[in-house]
Amino acid sequence: MSTLKNVQPNGSSKAESLAPTELLEGGVKLAQAQLTSAAAVPQAIWEANLAILSEMLGFMSHRLRAQAEFCGHLGHCKELSEAVDAQRAYAQGMTGDYSQEVDKLSDIARKNIATLSAIGTQYASAVSGEKSLAA
């Protein structure tokens, strides 16, 4: 398909009408763009993994602290109704925390998918060479 859009009115292809130095220069630019895009993918994946890990570890820390406070509170309850109220409050807090955490992780995932998509688009345009040869 790409050969059809590169055909000049005189029947020759765009590549045939370029001087050898222009072709070499275009090839070098294309290779540089491909390498730059390809190198960005592992970096973006690494950053995504670290962002998710950081969020999850922070959440686990928060939940363990809440559980320790709950256990401490239970130790001071004198009546069953106090223990039931403490359990109810703990369960409500836990439910809210997990709901918020799902939203946070979804946001992180969305941002990282958008980043990887942009890198993929950049890589695809570098591979096709449309930008380099059009210049």
Coordinates of C-alpha atoms in Angstrom, one line a residue:
M1 CA 0.0 0.0 0.0
S2 CA 2.8 2.4 0.8
T3 CA 4.2 2.1 -2.7
L4 CA 0.9 3.4 -4.1
K5 CA 1.0 6.7 -2.2
N6 CA 4.7 7.2 -2.9
V7 CA 4.2 7.0 -6.7
Q8 CA 5.0 10.3 -8.4
P9 CA 3.0 11.7 -11.4
N10 CA 5.7 10.6 -13.8
G11 CA 5.4 7.0 -12.5
S12 CA 8.5 6.9 -10.4
S13 CA 8.4 6.3 -6.6
K14 CA 9.3 9.0 -4.1
A15 CA 12.4 7.0 -3.1
E16 CA 13.6 6.9 -6.7
S17 CA 13.4 10.7 -7.0
L18 CA 15.6 11.2 -3.9
A19 CA 19.4 11.6 -4.1
P20 CA 21.4 8.8 -2.4
T21 CA 22.5 11.1 0.4
E22 CA 18.9 12.0 1.0
L23 CA 17.9 8.4 1.2
L24 CA 20.8 7.6 3.6
E25 CA 19.9 10.6 5.7
G26 CA 16.3 9.5 5.8
G27 CA 17.3 6.0 6.7
V28 CA 19.5 7.2 9.6
K29 CA 16.7 9.4 10.9
L30 CA 14.3 6.5 10.6
A31 CA 16.7 4.2 12.5
Q32 CA 17.2 6.8 15.2
A33 CA 13.4 7.3 15.6
Q34 CA 12.9 3.5 15.8
L35 CA 15.6 3.1 18.5
T36 CA 14.3 6.0 20.5
S37 CA 10.7 4.6 20.5
A38 CA 11.8 1.1 21.2
A39 CA 13.9 2.2 24.2
A40 CA 10.9 4.1 25.6
V41 CA 8.8 1.0 26.0
P42 CA 10.8 -0.8 28.7
Q43 CA 11.2 2.5 30.6
A44 CA 7.5 3.1 30.5
I45 CA 6.7 -0.5 31.7
W46 CA 9.2 -0.2 34.5
E47 CA 7.7 3.2 35.6
A48 CA 4.2 1.7 35.5
N49 CA 5.2 -1.3 37.6
L50 CA 6.9 0.9 40.2
A51 CA 3.9 3.3 40.4
I52 CA 1.5 0.3 41.0
L53 CA 3.8 -1.3 43.5
S54 CA 4.2 2.0 45.4
E55 CA 0.5 2.5 45.6
M56 CA -0.1 -1.1 46.7
L57 CA 2.5 -1.0 49.4
G58 CA 1.2 2.3 50.7
F59 CA -2.3 0.9 50.8
M60 CA -1.1 -2.3 52.6
S61 CA 0.7 -0.1 55.2
H62 CA -2.5 1.9 55.7
R63 CA -4.6 -1.2 56.1
L64 CA -2.2 -2.8 58.5
R65 CA -2.2 0.3 60.6
A66 CA -6.0 0.4 60.7
Q67 CA -6.1 -3.3 61.7
A68 CA -3.6 -2.7 64.5
E69 CA -5.7 0.2 65.8
F70 CA -8.8 -2.0 65.6
C71 CA -7.2 -4.8 67.6
G72 CA -6.0 -2.2 70.2
H73 CA -9.5 -0.8 70.4
L74 CA -11.0 -4.3 70.8
G75 CA -8.7 -4.8 73.8
H76 CA -10.3 -1.9 75.6
C77 CA -13.9 -2.9 75.0
K78 CA -15.8 -3.7 78.2
E79 CA -19.1 -4.8 76.7
L80 CA -20.1 -6.8 73.7
S81 CA -21.9 -3.9 72.1
E82 CA -18.7 -1.9 72.1
A83 CA -16.9 -4.7 70.3
V84 CA -19.7 -5.0 67.8
D85 CA -19.6 -1.2 67.1
A86 CA -15.8 -1.4 66.7
Q87 CA -16.2 -4.2 64.3
R88 CA -18.8 -2.4 62.3
A89 CA -16.7 0.8 62.1
Y90 CA -13.7 -1.2 61.1
A91 CA -15.6 -3.0 58.3
Q92 CA -17.1 0.2 57.0
G93 CA -13.6 1.8 57.0
M94 CA -12.2 -1.2 55.2
T95 CA -14.9 -1.2 52.6
G96 CA -14.3 2.5 51.8
D97 CA -10.6 2.1 51.7
Y98 CA -10.7 -0.8 49.3
S99 CA -13.2 1.1 47.1
Q100 CA -10.9 4.1 47.0
E101 CA -7.9 1.9 46.2
V102 CA -9.6 0.3 43.2
D103 CA -10.2 3.8 41.9
K104 CA -6.5 4.8 42.5
L105 CA -5.2 1.7 40.8
S106 CA -7.6 2.2 37.9
D107 CA -6.3 5.7 37.4
I108 CA -2.7 4.6 37.5
A109 CA -3.5 1.8 34.9
R110 CA -5.3 4.3 32.6
K111 CA -2.4 6.7 32.7
N112 CA 0.1 4.0 32.0
I113 CA -2.0 2.6 29.2
A114 CA -2.2 6.0 27.6
T115 CA 1.6 6.4 27.9
L116 CA 2.2 3.0 26.3
S117 CA -0.3 3.8 23.6
A118 CA 1.4 7.1 22.8
I119 CA 4.8 5.3 22.6
G120 CA 3.2 2.6 20.3
T121 CA 1.9 5.3 18.0
Q122 CA 5.3 7.0 18.0
Y123 CA 6.9 3.7 17.2
A124 CA 4.5 2.8 14.5
S125 CA 5.1 6.2 12.8
A126 CA 8.8 5.7 13.1
V127 CA 8.6 2.2 11.6
S128 CA 6.5 3.3 8.7
G129 CA 9.0 6.1 8.1
E130 CA 6.4 8.5 6.9
K131 CA 7.7 11.4 8.9
S132 CA 11.3 10.9 7.9
L133 CA 10.7 10.4 4.2
A134 CA 8.2 13.3 4.0
A135 CA 10.8 15.8 5.3

